[in-house]
Coordinates of C-alpha atoms in Angstrom, one line a residue:
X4 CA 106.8 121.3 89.2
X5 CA 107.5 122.1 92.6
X6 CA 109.6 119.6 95.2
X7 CA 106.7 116.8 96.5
X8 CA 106.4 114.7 99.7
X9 CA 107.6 111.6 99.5
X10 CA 103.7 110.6 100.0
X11 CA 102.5 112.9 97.3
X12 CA 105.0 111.7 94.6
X13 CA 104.2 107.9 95.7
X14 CA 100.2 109.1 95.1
X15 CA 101.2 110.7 92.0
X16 CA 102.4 107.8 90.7
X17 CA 100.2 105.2 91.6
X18 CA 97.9 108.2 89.6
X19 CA 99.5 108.1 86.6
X20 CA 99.8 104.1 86.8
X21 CA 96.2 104.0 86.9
X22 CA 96.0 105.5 83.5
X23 CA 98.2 103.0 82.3
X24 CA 96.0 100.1 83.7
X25 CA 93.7 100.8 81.6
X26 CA 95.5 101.4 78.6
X27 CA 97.4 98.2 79.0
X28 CA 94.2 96.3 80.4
X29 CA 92.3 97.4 77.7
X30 CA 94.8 95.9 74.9
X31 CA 95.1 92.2 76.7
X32 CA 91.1 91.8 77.6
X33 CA 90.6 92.3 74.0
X34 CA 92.8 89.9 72.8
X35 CA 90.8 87.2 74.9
X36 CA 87.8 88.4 73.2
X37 CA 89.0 88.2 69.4
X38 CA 87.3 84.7 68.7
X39 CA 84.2 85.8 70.6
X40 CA 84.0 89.0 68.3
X41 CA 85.2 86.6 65.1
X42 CA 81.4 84.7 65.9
X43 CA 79.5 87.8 66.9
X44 CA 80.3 90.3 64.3
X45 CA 81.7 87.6 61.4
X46 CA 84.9 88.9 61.5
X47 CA 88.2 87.8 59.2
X48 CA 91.6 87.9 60.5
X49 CA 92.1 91.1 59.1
X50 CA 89.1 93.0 60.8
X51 CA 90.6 90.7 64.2
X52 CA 93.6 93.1 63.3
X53 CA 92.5 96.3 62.5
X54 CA 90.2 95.8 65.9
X55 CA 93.6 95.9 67.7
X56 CA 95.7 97.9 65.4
X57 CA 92.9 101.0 64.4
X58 CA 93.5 101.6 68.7
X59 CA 97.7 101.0 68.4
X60 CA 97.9 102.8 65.0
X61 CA 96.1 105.9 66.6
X62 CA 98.0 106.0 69.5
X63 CA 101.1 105.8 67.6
X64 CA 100.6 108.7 65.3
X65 CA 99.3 110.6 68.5
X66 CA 101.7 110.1 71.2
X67 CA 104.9 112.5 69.8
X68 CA 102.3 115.2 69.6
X69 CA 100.8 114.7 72.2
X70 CA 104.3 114.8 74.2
X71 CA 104.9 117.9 73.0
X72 CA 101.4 119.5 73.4
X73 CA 102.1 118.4 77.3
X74 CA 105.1 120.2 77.4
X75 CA 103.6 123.3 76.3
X76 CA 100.3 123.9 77.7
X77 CA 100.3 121.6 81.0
X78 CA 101.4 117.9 81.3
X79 CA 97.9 118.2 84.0
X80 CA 95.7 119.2 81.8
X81 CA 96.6 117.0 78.6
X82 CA 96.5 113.7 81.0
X83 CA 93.3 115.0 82.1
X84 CA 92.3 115.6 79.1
X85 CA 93.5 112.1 77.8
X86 CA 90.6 110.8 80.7
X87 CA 87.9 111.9 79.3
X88 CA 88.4 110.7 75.9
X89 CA 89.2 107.6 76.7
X90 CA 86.5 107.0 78.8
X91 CA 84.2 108.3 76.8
X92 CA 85.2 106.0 73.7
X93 CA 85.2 103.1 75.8
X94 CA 81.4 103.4 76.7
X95 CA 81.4 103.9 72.9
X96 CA 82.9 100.8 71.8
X97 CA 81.0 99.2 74.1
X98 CA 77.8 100.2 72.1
X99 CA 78.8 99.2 68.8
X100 CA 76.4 97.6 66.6
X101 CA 79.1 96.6 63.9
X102 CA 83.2 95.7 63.7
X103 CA 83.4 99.1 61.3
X104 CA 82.0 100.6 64.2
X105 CA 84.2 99.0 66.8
X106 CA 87.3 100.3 64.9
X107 CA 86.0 104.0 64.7
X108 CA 85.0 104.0 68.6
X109 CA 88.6 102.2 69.1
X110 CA 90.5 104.9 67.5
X111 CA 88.2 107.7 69.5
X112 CA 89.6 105.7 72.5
X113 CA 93.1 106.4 70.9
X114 CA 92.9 109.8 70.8
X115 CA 92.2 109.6 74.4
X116 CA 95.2 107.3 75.1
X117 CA 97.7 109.3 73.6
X118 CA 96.9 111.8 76.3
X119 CA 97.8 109.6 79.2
X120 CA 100.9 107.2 79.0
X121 CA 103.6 109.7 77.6
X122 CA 102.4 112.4 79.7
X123 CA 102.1 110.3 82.6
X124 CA 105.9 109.2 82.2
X125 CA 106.5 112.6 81.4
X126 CA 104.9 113.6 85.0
X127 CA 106.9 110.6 86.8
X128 CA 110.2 111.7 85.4
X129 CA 110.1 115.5 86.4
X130 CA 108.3 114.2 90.4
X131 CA 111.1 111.6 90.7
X132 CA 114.6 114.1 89.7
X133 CA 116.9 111.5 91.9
X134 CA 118.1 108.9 89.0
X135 CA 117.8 106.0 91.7
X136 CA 114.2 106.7 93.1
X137 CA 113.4 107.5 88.9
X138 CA 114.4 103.8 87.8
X139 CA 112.5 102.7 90.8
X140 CA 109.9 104.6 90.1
X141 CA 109.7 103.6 86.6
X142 CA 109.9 99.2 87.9
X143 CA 106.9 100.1 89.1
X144 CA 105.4 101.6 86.3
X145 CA 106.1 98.4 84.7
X146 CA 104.6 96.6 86.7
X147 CA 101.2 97.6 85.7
X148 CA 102.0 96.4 82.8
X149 CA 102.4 92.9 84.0
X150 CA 99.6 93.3 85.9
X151 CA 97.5 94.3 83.0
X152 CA 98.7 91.3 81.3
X153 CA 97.8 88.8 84.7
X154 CA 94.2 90.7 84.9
X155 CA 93.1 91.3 81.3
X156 CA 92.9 87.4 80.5
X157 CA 91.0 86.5 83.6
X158 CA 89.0 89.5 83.5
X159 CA 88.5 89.4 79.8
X160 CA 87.4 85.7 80.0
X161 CA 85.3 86.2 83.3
X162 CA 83.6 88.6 81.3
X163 CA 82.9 87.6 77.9
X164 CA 82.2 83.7 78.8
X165 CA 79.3 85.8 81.7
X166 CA 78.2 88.9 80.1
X167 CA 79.7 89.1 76.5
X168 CA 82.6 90.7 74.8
X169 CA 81.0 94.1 74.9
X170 CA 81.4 94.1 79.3
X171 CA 85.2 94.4 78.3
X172 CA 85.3 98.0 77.9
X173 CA 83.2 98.9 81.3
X174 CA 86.4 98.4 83.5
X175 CA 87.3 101.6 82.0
X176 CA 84.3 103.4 82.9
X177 CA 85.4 103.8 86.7
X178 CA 89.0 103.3 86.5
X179 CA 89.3 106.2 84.6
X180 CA 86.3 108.6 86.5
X181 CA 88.5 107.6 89.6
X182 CA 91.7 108.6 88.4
X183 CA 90.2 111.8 86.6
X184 CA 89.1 112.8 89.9
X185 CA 92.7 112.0 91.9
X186 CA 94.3 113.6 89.0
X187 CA 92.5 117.3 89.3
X188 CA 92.3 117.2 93.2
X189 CA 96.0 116.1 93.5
X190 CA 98.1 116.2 90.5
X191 CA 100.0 119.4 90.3
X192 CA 100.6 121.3 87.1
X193 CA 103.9 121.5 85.1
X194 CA 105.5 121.8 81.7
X195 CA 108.5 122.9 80.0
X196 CA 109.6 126.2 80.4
X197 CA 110.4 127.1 76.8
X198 CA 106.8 126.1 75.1
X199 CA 107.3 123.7 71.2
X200 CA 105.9 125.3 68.6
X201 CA 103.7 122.8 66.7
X202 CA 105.0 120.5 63.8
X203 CA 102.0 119.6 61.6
X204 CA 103.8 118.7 58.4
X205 CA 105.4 116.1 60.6
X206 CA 102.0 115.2 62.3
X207 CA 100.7 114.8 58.9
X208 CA 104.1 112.7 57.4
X209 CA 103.9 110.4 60.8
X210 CA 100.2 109.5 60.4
X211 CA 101.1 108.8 56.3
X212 CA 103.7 106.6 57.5
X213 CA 102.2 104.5 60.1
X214 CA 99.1 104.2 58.6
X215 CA 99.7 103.5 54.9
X216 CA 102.6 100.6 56.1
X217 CA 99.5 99.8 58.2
X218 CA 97.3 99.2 55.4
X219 CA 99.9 97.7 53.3
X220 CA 101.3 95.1 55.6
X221 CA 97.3 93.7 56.7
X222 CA 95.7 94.2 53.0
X223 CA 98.9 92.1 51.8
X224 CA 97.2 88.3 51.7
X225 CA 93.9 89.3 50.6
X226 CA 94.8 92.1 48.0
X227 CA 96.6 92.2 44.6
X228 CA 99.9 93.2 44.2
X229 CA 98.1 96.5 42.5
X230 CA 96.0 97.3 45.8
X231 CA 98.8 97.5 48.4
X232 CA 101.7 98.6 46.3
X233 CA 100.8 102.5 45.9
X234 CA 100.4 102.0 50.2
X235 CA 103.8 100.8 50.7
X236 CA 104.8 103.0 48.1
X237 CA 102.9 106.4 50.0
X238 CA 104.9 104.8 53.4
X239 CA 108.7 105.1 51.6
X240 CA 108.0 108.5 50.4
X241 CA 106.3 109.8 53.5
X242 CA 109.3 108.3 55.9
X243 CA 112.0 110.3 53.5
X244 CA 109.6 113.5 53.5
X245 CA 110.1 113.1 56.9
X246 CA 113.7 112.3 57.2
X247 CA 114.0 115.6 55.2
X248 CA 111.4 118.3 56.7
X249 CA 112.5 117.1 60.8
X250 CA 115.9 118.5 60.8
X251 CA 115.0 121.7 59.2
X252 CA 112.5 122.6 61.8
X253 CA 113.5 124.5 64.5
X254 CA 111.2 122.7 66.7
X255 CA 110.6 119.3 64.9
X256 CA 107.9 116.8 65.7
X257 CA 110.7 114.2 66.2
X258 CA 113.7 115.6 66.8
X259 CA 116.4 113.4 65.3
X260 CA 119.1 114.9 67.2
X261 CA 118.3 112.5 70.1
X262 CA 119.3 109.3 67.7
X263 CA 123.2 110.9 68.1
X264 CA 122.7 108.8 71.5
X265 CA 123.3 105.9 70.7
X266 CA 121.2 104.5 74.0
X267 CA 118.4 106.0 73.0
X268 CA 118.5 105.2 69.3
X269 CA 119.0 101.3 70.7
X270 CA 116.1 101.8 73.2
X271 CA 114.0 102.4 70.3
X272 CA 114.6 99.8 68.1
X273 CA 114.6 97.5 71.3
X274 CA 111.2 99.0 72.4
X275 CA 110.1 98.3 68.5
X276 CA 111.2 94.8 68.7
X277 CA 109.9 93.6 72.2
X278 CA 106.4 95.3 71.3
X279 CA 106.2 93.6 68.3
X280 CA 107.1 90.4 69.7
X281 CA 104.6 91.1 72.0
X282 CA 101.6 91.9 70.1
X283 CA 102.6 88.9 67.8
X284 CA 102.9 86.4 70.6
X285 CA 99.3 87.6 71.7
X286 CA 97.6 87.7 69.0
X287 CA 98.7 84.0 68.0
X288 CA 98.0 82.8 71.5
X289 CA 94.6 83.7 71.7
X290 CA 93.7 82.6 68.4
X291 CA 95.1 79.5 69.2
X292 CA 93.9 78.5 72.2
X293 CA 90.5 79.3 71.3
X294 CA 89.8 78.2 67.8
X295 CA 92.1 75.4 67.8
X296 CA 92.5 73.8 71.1
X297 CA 88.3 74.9 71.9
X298 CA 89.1 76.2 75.1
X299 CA 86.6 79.1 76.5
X300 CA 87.3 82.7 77.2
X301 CA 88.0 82.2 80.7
X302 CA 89.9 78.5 80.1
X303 CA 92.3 80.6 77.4
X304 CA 93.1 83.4 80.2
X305 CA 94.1 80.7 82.7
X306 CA 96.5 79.6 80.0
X307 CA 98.3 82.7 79.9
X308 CA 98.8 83.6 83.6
X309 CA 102.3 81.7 82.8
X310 CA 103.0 84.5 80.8
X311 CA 101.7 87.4 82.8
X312 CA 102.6 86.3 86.3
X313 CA 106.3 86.4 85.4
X314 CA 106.0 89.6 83.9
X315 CA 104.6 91.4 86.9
X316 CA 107.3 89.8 89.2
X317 CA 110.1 90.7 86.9
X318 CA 109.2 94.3 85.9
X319 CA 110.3 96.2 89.3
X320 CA 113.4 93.4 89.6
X321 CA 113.9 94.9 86.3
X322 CA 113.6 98.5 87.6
X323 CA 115.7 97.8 90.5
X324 CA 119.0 96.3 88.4
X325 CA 118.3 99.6 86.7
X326 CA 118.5 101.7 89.0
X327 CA 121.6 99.9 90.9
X328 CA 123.5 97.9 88.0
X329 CA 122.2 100.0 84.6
X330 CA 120.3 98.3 81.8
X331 CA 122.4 96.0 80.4
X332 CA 122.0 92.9 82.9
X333 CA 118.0 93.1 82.5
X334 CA 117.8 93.8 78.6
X335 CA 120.4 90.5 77.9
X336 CA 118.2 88.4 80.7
X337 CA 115.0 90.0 78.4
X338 CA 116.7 89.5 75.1
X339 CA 117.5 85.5 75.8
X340 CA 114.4 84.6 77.5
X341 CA 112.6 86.1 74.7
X342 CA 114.8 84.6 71.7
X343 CA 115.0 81.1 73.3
X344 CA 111.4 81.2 73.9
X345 CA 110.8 82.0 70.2
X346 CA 113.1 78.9 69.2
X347 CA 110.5 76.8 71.2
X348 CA 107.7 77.4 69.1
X349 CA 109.5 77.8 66.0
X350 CA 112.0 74.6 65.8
X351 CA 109.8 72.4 68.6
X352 CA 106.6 73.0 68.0
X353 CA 105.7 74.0 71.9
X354 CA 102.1 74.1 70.9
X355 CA 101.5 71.0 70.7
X356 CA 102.4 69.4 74.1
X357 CA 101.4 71.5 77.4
X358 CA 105.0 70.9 78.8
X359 CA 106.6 73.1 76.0
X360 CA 103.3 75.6 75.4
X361 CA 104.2 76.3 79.6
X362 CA 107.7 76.9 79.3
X363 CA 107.5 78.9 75.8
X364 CA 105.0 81.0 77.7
X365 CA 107.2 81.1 81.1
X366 CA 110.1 82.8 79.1
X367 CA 108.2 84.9 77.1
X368 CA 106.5 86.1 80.4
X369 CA 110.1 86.5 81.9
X370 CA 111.7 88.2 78.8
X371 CA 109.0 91.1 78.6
X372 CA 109.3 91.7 82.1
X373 CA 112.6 92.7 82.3
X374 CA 112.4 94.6 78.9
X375 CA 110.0 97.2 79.7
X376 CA 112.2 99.7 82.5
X377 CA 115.1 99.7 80.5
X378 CA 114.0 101.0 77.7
X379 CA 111.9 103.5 79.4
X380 CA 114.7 104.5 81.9
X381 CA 117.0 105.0 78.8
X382 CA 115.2 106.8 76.9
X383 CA 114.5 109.9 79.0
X384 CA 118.0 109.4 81.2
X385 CA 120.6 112.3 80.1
X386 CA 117.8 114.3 78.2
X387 CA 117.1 117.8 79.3
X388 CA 114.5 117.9 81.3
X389 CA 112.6 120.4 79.2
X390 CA 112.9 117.7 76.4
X391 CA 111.3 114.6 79.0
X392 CA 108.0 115.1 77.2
X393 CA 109.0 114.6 74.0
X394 CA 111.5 112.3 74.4
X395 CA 109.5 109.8 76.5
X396 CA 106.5 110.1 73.8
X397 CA 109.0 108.8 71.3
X398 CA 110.1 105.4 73.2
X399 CA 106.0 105.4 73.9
X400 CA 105.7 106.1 70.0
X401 CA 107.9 103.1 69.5
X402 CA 106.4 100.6 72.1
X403 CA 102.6 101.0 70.2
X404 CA 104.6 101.5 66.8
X405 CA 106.1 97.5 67.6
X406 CA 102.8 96.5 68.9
X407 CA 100.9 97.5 65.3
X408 CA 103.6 95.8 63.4
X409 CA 103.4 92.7 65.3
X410 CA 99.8 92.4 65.3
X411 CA 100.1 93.3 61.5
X412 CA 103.0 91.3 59.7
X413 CA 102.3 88.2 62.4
X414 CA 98.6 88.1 61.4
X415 CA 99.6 88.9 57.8
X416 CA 101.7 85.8 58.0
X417 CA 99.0 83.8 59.9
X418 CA 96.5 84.6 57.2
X419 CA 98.8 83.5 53.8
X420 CA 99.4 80.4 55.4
X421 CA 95.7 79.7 56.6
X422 CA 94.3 80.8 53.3
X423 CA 90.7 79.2 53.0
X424 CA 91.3 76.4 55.6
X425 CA 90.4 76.1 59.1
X426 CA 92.7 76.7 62.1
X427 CA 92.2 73.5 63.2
X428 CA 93.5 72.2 60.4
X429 CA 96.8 74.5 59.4
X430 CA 97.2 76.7 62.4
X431 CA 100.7 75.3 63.6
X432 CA 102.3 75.0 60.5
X433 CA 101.2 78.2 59.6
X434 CA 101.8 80.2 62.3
X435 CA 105.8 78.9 61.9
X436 CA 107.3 81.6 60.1
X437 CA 105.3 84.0 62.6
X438 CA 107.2 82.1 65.3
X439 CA 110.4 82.6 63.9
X440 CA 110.1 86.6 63.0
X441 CA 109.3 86.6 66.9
X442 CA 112.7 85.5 67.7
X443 CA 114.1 87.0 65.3
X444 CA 112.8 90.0 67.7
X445 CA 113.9 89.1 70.7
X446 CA 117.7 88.2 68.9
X447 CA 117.6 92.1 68.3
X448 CA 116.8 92.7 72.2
X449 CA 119.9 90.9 73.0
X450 CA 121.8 92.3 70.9
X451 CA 121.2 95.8 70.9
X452 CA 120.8 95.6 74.6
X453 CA 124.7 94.3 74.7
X454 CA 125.9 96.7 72.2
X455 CA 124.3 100.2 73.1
X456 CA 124.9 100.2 76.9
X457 CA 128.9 99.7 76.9
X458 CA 131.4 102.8 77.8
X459 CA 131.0 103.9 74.3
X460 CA 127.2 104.3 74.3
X461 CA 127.4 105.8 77.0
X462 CA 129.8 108.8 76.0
X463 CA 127.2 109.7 72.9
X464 CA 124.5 109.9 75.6
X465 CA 126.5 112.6 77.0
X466 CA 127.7 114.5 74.1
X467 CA 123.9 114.3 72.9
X468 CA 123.1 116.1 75.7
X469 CA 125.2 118.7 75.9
X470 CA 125.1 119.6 71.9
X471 CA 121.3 119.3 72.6
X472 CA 121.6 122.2 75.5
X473 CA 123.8 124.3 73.6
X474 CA 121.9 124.5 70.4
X475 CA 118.7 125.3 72.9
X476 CA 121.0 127.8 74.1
X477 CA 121.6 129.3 70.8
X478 CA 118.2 129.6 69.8
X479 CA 116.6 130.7 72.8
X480 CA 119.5 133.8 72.8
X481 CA 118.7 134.5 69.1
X482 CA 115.3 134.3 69.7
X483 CA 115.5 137.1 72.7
X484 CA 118.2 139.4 70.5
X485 CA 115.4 138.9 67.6

């Protein structure tokens, strides 16, 4: 990519934030619209989750190959790609007549996502080459997040309690036109200049794994034992099918050399945890203040502007102790806001007095916002930069991996404890062990953010590296005396 203006890589990355707006927009208006899509379309919980998790579950399998694909043919022309797809599924799932329908047009929109956030990082991290300007760079990309999270609620309950839960998915429509249009007029092409060869036994081993755990962990409370076993079951043997085929590849899908960092192996599980927290914490909120407090679309967004606003405050502070202090300080302030929040619900019951729903929802807001820039800035920091695709599609892989689990084991839980009741009736006591699994998530953030950014981490980071350049070395030398 050649060297920018400092105005061109400031529009280039408002450009690629754009696409994440509506990826991350399109996540939190939805939650606000579960209950109103539980009436409309006579949902269960577990088509509330596959709504949510058919999109996450997509973009999961998707993202590492879509990383890759980036690198090899054009990081401009993938993201562009990644536009139209997703545009065009959200005027699709805005047309559909039935929740089977809504799932199939969500995962169109998917394959269209997977397009946009890795390679947009991906594009960020080889415009801003200065580590300082990068973190900053990346704060800001973070805080679209917490934007997304501020708007989607208010806009998601403007628009369903107006126009209906369909209107959601036509703040796509122009976003993404508008950034399609900045994106060919002003984005300039790059990739890697050694082009991946594709993996698709891994492609097919990834989308095995994700989506029969998937299956398993959601089916769980309403199928027997004999019905989600052989899932769980096809999820083991596709994750050590892949532990085995990925190292032998020359070019693997998921190349487990980068876990010898021991930064980036703890930015993973850390962006797992957070995500799943997360998509949990959502997913339980909505449902909640809806079917068991009553409140409307637009009532239940205003209710969780104590959790978004903090987030979009904190994620550049975040990107700024990043760039000036390194990750620790902001993953232990993320870890404990998260993890004491958690403990609210779980041991004090904070839904059931507005003092402690506030101040669970405060932290929690806090927590994610200083999670998010971390992770991103350490996964992709020490890397070749011929490896940035690939390695910022894995800590993207992770974030959405997180998110389906969350959504999955949280309304898995919700569900056994409901059973045949109302939420009126059992909601808080069964949504306990839900509350505890999320602090058992953001315990892991704290921990792993203390443990993998010390002197020690640090030195596998660079010893990663360099056995990661050599071996390209190797290969690329036996490949030209071939």
């Amino acid at each position: 990519m050649p060297q920018l203006s400092h105005g061109r890589r400031m529009l280039v990355l408002a450009i690629c934030c754009m696409s994440l707006l509506i990826v991350s927009l399109d996540n939190t208006v939805l939650n606000v619209a579960l209950p109103s899509l539980q009436r409309e379309l006579d949902a269960s919980t577990s088509g509330l989750q596959w709504t949510i998790d058919a999109y996450t579950l997509v973009l999961a399998s998707l993202l590492m190959l879509a990383g890759s694909t980036a690198d090899r043919i054009g990081r401009r022309r993938v993201f562009m790609s990644g536009l139209v797809v997703f545009t065009l599924g959200s005027l699709l799932c805005s047309l559909a007549p039935d929740l089977n329908w809504l799932v199939v047009f969500r995962m169109v929109q998917a394959v269209g996502g997977s397009m946009l956030n890795p390679v947009a990082m991906s594009i960020i991290t080889n415009t801003f080459t200065d580590p300082r300007e990068r973190a900053r760079a990346i704060g800001v990309w973070g805080a679209v997040v917490g934007l997304s999270m501020a708007a989607g609620p208010l806009v998601g309950g403007l628009l369903v309690d107006s126009v209906g839960w369909r209107s959601i998915f036509w703040v796509n429509l122009p976003v993404g036109l508008v950034a399609l249009l900045l994106t060919w007029r002003f984005v300039p092409e790059s990739r890697a200049p050694r082009a991946r060869r594709p993996d698709p036994v891994g492609q097919v081993l990834v989308i095995a794994l994700f989506g029969s755990l998937t299956y398993a962990i959601i089916e769980a409370p309403h199928g027997s034992l004999g019905s989600t076993l052989p899932f769980a079951a096809l999820a083991l043997i596709a994750l050590l099918a892949l532990l085995r085929h990925e190292p032998r590849r020359p070019e693997p899908l998921i190349d487990l050399r980068f876990f010898r960092s021991a930064p980036f192996s703890g930015a993973t599980v850390i962006a797992v945890s957070a995500f799943a927290a997360l998509g949990g914490f959502l997913f339980l909120s909505t449902l909640y203040l809806q079917n068991v407090r009553g409140l409307s679309a637009m009532e239940a967004g205003l209710w969780m502007l104590p959790m978004a606003v903090p987030t979009f405050l904190c994620a550049p502070l975040s990107g700024r102790l990043v760039g000036s202090r390194g990750p620790r300080l902001p993953l232990v302030i993320a870890g404990g806001a998260m993890t004491v929040s958690g403990l609210l619900f779980a041991l004090f019951e904070a839904e059931t007095s507005n003092a402690t729903l506030l101040a669970g929802y405060l932290l929690f807001g806090v927590g994610f916002g200083f999670v998010n820039a971390p992770i991103t800035n350490t996964a992709v920091s020490g890397m070749p930069t011929d490896q940035a695709g690939v390695a910022s599609a894995v800590a993207s892989t992770s974030r959405q991996l997180g998110q389906t689990l969350g959504v999955a084991v949280l309304g898995a839980v919700l569900a056994a404890g409901v059973g045949s009741s109302s939420y009126a009736d059992t909601f808080v006591t069964a949504s306990r062990p839900g509350w505890w699994i999320l602090t058992a998530c953001g315990a892991a953030v704290l921990t792993l953010g203390v443990v993998t950014t010390g002197r020690w981490a640090r030195s596998t980071v660079e010893r990663a590296a360099r056995r990661l350049k050599g071996e390209e070395e190797r290969a690329r030398r036996a490949g030209v005396g071939a």
